[in-house]
PDB file of C-alpha atoms and ligand atoms in Angstrom:
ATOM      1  CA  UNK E   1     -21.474  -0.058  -0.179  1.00 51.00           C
ATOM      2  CA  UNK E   2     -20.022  -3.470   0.805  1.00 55.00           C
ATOM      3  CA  UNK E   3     -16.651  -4.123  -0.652  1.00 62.00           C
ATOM      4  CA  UNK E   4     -17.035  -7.526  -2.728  1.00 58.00           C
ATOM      5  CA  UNK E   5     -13.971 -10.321  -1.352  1.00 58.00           C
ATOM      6  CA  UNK E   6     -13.262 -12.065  -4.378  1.00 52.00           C
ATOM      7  CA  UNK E   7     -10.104 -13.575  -3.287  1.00 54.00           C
ATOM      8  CA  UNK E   8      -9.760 -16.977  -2.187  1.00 47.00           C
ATOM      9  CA  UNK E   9      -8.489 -16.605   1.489  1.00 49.00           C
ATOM     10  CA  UNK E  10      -5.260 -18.523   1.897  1.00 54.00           C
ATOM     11  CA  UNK E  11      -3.331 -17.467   5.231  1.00 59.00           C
ATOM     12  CA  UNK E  12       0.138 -18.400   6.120  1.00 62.00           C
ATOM     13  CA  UNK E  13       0.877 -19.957   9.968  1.00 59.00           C
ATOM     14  CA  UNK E  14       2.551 -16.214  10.352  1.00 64.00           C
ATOM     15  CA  UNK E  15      -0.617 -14.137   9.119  1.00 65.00           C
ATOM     16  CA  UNK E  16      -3.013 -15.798  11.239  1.00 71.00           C
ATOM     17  CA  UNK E  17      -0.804 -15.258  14.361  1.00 87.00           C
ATOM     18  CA  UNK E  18      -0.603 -11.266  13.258  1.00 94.00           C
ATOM     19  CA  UNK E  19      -2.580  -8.522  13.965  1.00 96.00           C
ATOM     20  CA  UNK E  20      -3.065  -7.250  10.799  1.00 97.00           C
ATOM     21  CA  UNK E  21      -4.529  -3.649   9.516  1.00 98.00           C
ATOM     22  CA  UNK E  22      -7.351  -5.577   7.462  1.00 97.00           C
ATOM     23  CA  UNK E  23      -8.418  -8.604   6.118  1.00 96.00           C
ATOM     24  CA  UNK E  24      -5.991 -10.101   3.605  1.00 95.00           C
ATOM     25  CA  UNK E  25      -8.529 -11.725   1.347  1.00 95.00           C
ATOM     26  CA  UNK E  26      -8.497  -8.419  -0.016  1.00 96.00           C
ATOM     27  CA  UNK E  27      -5.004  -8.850  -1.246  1.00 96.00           C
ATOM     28  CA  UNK E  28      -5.724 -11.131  -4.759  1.00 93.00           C
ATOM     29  CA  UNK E  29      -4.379 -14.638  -4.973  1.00 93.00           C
ATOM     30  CA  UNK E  30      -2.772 -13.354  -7.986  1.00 93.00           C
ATOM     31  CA  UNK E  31      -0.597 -11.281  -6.324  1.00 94.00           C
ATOM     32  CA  UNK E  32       0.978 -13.534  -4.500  1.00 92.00           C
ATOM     33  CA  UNK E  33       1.095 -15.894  -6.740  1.00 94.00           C
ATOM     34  CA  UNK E  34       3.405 -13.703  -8.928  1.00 93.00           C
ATOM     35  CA  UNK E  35       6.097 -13.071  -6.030  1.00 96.00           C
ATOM     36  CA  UNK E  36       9.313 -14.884  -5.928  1.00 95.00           C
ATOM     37  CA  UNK E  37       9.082 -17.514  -3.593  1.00 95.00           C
ATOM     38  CA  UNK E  38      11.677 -15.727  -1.348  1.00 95.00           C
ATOM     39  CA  UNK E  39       8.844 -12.783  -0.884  1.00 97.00           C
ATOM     40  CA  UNK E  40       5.474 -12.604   0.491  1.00 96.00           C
ATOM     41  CA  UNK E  41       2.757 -10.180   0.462  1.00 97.00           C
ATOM     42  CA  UNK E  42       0.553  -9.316   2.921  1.00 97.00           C
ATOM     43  CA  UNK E  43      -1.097  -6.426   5.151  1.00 98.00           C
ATOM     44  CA  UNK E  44       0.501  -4.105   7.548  1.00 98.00           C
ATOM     45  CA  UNK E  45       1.003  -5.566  10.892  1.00 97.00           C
ATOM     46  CA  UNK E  46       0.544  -4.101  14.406  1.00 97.00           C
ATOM     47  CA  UNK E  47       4.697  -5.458  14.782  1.00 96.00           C
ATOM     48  CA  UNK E  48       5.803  -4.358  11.663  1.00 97.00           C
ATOM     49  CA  UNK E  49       7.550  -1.106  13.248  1.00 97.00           C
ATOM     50  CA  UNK E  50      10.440  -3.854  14.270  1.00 96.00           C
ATOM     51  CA  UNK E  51      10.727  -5.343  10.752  1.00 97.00           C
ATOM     52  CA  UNK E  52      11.801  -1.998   9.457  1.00 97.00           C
ATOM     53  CA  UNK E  53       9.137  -0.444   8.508  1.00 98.00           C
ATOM     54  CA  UNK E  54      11.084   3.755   9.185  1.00 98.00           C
ATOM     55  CA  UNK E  55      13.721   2.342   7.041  1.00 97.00           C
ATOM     56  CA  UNK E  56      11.516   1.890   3.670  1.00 97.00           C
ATOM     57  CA  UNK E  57       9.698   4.801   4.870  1.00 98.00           C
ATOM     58  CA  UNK E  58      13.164   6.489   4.397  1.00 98.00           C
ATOM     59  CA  UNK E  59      13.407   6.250   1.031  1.00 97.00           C
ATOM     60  CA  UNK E  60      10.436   7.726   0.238  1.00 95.00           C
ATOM     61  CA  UNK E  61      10.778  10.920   2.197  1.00 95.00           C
ATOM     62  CA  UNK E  62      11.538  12.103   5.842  1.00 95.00           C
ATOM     63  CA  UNK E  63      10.359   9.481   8.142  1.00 96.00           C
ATOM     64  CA  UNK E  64      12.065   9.493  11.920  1.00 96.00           C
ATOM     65  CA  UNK E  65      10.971   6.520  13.987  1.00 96.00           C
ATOM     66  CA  UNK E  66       8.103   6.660  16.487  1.00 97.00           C
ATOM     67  CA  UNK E  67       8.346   4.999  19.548  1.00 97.00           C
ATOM     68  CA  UNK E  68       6.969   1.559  19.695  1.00 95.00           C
ATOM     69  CA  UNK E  69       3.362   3.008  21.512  1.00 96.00           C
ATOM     70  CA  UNK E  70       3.127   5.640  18.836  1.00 97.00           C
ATOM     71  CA  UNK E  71       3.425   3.383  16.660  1.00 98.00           C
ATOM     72  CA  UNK E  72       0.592   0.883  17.779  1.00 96.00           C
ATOM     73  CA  UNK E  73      -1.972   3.756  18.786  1.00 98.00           C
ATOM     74  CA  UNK E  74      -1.357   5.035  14.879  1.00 98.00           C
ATOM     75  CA  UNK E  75      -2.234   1.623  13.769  1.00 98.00           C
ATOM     76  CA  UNK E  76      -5.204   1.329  15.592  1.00 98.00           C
ATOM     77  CA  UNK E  77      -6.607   4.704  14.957  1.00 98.00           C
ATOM     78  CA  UNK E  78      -6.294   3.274  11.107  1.00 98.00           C
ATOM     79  CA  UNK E  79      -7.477  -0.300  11.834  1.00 97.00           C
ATOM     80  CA  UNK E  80     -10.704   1.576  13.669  1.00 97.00           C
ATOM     81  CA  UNK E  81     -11.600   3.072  10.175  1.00 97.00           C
ATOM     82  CA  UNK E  82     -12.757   0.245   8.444  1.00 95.00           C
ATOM     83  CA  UNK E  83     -12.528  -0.012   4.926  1.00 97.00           C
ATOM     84  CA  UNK E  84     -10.581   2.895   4.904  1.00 98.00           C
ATOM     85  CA  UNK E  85      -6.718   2.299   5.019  1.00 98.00           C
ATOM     86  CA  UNK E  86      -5.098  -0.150   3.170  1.00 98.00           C
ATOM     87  CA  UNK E  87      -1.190  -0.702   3.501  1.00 98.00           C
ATOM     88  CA  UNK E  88      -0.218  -3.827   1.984  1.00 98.00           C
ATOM     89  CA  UNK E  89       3.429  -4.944   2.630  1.00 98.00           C
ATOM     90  CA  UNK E  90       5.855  -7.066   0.747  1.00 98.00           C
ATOM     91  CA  UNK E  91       8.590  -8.870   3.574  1.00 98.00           C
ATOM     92  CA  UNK E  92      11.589 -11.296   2.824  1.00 97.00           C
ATOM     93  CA  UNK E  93      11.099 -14.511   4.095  1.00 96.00           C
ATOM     94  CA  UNK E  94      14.528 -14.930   4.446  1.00 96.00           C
ATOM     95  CA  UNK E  95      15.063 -11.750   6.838  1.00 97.00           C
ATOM     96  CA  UNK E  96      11.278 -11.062   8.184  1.00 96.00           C
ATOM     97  CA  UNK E  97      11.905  -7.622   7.016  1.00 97.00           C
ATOM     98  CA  UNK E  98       9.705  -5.025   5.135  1.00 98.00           C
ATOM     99  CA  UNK E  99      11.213  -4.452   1.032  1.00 98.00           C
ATOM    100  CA  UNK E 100       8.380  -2.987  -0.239  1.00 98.00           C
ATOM    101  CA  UNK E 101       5.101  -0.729   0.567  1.00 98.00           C
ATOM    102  CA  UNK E 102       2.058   0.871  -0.604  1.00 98.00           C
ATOM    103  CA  UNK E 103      -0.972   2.163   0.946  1.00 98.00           C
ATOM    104  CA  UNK E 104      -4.317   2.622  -1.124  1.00 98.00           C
ATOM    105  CA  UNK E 105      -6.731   4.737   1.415  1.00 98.00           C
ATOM    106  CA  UNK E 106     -11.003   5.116  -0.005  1.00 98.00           C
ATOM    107  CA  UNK E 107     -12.722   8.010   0.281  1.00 98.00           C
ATOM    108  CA  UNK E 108     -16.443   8.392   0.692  1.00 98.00           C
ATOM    109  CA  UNK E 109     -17.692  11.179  -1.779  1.00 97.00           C
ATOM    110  CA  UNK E 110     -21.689  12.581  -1.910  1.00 97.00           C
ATOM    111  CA  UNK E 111     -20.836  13.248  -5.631  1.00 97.00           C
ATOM    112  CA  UNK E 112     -20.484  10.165  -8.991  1.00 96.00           C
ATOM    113  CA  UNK E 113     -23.872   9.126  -6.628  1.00 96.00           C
ATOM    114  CA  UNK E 114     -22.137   8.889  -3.475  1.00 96.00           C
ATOM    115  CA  UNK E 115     -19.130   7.315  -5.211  1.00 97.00           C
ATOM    116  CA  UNK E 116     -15.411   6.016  -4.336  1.00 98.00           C
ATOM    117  CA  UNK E 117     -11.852   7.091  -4.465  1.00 98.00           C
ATOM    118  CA  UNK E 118      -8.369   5.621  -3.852  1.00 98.00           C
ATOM    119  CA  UNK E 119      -5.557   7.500  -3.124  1.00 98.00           C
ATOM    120  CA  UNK E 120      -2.231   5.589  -3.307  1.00 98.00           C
ATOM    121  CA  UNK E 121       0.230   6.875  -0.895  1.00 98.00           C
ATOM    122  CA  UNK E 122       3.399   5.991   0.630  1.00 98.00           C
ATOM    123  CA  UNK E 123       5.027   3.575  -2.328  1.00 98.00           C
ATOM    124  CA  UNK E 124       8.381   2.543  -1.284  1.00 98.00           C
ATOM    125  CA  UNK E 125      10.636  -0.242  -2.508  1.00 98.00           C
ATOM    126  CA  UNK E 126      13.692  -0.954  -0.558  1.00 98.00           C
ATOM    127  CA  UNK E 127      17.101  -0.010  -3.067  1.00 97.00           C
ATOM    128  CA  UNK E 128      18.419  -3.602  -3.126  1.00 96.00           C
ATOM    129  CA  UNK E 129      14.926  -5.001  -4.354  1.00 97.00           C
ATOM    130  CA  UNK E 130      14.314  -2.204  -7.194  1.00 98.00           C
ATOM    131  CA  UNK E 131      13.589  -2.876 -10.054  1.00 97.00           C
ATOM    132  CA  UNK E 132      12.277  -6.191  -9.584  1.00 96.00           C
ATOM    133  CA  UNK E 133       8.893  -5.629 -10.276  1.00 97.00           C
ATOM    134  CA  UNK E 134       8.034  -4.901  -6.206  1.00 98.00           C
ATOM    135  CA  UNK E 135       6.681  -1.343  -7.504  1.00 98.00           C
ATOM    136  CA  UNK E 136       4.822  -2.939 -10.042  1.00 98.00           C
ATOM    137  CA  UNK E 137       3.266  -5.722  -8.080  1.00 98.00           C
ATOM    138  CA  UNK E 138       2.410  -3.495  -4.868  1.00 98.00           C
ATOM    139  CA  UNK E 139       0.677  -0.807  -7.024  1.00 98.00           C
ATOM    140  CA  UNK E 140      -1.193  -3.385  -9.328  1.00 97.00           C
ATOM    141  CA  UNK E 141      -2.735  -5.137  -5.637  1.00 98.00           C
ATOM    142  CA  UNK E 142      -3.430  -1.500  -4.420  1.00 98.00           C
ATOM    143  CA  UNK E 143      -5.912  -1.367  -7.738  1.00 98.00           C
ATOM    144  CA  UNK E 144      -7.184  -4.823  -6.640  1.00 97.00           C
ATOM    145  CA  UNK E 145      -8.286  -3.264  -3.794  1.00 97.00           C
ATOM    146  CA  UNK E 146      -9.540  -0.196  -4.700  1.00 98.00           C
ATOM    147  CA  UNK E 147     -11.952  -2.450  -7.668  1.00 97.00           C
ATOM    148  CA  UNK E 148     -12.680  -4.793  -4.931  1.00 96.00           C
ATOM    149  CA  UNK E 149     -13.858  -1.651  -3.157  1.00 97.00           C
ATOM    150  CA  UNK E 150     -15.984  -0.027  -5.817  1.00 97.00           C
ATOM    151  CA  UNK E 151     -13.481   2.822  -6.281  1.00 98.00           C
ATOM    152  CA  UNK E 152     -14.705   4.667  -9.390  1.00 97.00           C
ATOM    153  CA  UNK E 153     -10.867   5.895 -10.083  1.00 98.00           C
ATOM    154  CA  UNK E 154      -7.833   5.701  -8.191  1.00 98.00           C
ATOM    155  CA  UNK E 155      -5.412   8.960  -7.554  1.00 98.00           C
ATOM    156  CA  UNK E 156      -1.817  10.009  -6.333  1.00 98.00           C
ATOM    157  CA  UNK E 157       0.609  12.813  -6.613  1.00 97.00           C
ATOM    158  CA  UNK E 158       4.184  11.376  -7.392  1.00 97.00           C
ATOM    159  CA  UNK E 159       7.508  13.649  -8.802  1.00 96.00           C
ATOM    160  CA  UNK E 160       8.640  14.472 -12.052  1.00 95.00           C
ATOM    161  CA  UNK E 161      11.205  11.134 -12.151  1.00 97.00           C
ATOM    162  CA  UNK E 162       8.481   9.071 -11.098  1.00 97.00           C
ATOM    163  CA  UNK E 163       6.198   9.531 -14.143  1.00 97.00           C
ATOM    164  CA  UNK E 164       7.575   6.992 -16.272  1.00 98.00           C
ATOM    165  CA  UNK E 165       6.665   4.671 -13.366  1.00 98.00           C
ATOM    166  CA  UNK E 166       3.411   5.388 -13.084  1.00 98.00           C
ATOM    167  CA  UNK E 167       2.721   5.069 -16.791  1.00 98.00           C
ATOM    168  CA  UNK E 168       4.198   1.397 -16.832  1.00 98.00           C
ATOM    169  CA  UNK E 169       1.559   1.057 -14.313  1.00 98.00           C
ATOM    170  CA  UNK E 170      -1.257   2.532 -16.304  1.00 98.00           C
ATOM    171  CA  UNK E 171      -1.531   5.899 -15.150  1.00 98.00           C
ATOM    172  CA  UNK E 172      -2.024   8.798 -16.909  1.00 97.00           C
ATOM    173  CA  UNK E 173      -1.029  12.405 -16.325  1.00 96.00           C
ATOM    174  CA  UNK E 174      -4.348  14.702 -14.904  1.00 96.00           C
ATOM    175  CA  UNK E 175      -4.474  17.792 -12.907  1.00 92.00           C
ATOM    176  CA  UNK E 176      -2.216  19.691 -10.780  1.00 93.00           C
ATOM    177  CA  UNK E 177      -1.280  19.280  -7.206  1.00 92.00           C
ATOM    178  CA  UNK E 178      -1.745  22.794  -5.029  1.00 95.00           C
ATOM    179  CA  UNK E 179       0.165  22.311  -1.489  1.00 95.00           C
ATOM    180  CA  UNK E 180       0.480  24.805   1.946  1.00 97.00           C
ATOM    181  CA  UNK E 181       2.769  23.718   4.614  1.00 95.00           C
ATOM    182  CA  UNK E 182       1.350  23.659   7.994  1.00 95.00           C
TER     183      UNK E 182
HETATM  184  N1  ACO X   1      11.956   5.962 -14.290  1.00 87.55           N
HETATM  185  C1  ACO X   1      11.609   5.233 -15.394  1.00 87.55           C
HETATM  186  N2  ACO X   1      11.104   3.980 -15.331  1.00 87.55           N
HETATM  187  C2  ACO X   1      10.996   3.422 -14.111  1.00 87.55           C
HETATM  188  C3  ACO X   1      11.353   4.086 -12.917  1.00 87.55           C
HETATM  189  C4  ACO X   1      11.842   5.424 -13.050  1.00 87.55           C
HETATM  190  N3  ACO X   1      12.183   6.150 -11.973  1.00 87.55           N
HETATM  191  N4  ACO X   1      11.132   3.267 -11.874  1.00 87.55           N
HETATM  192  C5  ACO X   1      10.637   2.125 -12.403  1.00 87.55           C
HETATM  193  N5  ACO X   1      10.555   2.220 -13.735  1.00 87.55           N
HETATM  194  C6  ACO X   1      10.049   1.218 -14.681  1.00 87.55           C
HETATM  195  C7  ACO X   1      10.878  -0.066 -14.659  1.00 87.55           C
HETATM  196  O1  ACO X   1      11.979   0.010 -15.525  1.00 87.55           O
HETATM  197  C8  ACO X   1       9.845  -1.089 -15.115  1.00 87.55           C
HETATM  198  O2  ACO X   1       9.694  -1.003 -16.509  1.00 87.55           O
HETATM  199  P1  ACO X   1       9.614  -2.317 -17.461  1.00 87.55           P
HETATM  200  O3  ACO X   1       8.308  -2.999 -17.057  1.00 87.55           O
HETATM  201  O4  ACO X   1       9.599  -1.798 -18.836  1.00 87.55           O
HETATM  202  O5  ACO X   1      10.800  -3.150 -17.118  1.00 87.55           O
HETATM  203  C9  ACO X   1       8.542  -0.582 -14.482  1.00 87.55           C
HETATM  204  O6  ACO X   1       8.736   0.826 -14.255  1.00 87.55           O
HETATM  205  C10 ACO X   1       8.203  -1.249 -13.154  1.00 87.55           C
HETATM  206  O7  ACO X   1       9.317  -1.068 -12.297  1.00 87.55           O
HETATM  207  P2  ACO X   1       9.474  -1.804 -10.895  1.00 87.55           P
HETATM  208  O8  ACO X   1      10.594  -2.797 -10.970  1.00 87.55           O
HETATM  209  O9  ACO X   1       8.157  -2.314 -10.437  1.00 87.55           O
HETATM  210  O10 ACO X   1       9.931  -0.587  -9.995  1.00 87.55           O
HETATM  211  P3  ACO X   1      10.510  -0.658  -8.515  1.00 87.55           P
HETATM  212  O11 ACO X   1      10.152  -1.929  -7.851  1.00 87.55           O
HETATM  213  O12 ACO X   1      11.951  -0.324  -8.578  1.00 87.55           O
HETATM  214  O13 ACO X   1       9.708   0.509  -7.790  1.00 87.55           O
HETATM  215  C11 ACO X   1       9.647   2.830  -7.170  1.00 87.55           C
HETATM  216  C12 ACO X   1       9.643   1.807  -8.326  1.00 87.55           C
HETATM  217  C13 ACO X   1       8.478   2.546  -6.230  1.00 87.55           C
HETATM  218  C14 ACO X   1       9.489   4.227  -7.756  1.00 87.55           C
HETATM  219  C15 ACO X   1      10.988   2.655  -6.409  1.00 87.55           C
HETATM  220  O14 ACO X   1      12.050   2.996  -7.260  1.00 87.55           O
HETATM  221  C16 ACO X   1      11.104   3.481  -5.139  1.00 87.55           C
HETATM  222  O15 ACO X   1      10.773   3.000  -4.058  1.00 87.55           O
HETATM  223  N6  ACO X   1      11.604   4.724  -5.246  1.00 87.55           N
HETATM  224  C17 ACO X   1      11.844   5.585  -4.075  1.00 87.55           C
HETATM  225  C18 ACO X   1      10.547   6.011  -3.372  1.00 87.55           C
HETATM  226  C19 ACO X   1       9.571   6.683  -4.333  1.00 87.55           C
HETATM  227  O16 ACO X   1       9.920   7.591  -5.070  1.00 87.55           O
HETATM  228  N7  ACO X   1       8.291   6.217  -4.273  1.00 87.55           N
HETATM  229  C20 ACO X   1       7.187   6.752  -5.076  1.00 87.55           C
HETATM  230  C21 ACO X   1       6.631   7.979  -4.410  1.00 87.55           C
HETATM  231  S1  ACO X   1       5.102   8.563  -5.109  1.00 87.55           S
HETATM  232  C22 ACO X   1       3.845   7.856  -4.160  1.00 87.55           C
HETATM  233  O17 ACO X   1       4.097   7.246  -3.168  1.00 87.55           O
HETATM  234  C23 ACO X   1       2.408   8.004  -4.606  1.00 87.55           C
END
């Protein structure tokens, strides 16, 4: 299925000189327009490894640094699945540096008549900008994507602190997560 672009495409000067993981008219119009005008929102970038990308990573779990190359052949093994992975970023204007993360990646399924999943992965808010809605705003443009898609639901496996979270975000509790370390 075609994913439907509803989104009136409005790219900054910076976006359109960025290589970026997919198209941002993806991202809706509303979501921007609820950011402080300090912020903007926008897709991952091939460059973003140097606007501290490891450290927000950091917060959310055990993320070393790759080298620059790693780093850019990772990206474009995602940006060569298209449709697929979607990490939208949220970067200070002030600082050009990453606050806030989320990726929503679809998944193809032959059952619900060959039908669509998100998972949402890798949400991260930097500490100085929590609670200020980032959360919030990155997971509620994740489901933009994932509708604009033709996801039938959307999924993710958080912690026990987190659930009050992902209620305030609509959630609801479903199903257990079964793990096996490689
Ligand atoms: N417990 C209870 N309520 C919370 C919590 C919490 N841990 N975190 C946020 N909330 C509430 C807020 O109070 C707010 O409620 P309100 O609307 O009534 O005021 C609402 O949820 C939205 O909060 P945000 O301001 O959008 O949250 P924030 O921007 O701080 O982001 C996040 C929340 C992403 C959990 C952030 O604290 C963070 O990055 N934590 C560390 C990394 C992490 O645990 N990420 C999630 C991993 S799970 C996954 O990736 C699928």
């Amino acid at each position: 299925m075609q994913p439907s672009l509803p989104h009136a495409l409005e790219m900054t000067q910076d976006q359109r000189e960025l290589d970026l993981l997919f198209d941002p008219s993806f991202i809706p119009e509303s979501a921007r327009q609820q950011l402080d005008a300090d912020l903007t929102i926008r897709p991952l970038a091939s460059t973003d490894h140097s606007r501290g990308h490891f450290d927000l990573l950091s917060i959310l779990t055990i993320a070393p640094p790759v080298s620059p190359i790693v780093y850019a052949k990772t990206f474009r093994n995602l940006q060569s699945c298209p449709n697929t992975y979607f990490t939208v970023v949220i970067v200070s204007k002030q600082t050009d540096q990453l606050v806030a993360c989320g990726s929503i990646i679809v998944e193809r399924k032959f059952t619900r008549a060959a039908g669509m999943i998100g998972h949402i992965e890798d949400i991260a808010v930097s500490k100085s900008m929590q609670g200020r809605k980032l959360g919030l705003k990155i997971i509620n443009t994740l489901e933009g994507i994932g509708r604009a898609m033709g996801c039938y639901k959307i999924i993710l496996d958080c912690n026990k602190e987190n659930i009050p979270f992902y209620e305030k975000c609509g959630f609801k509790h479903k199903e257990y997560q079964m793990v096996r370390y490689m």
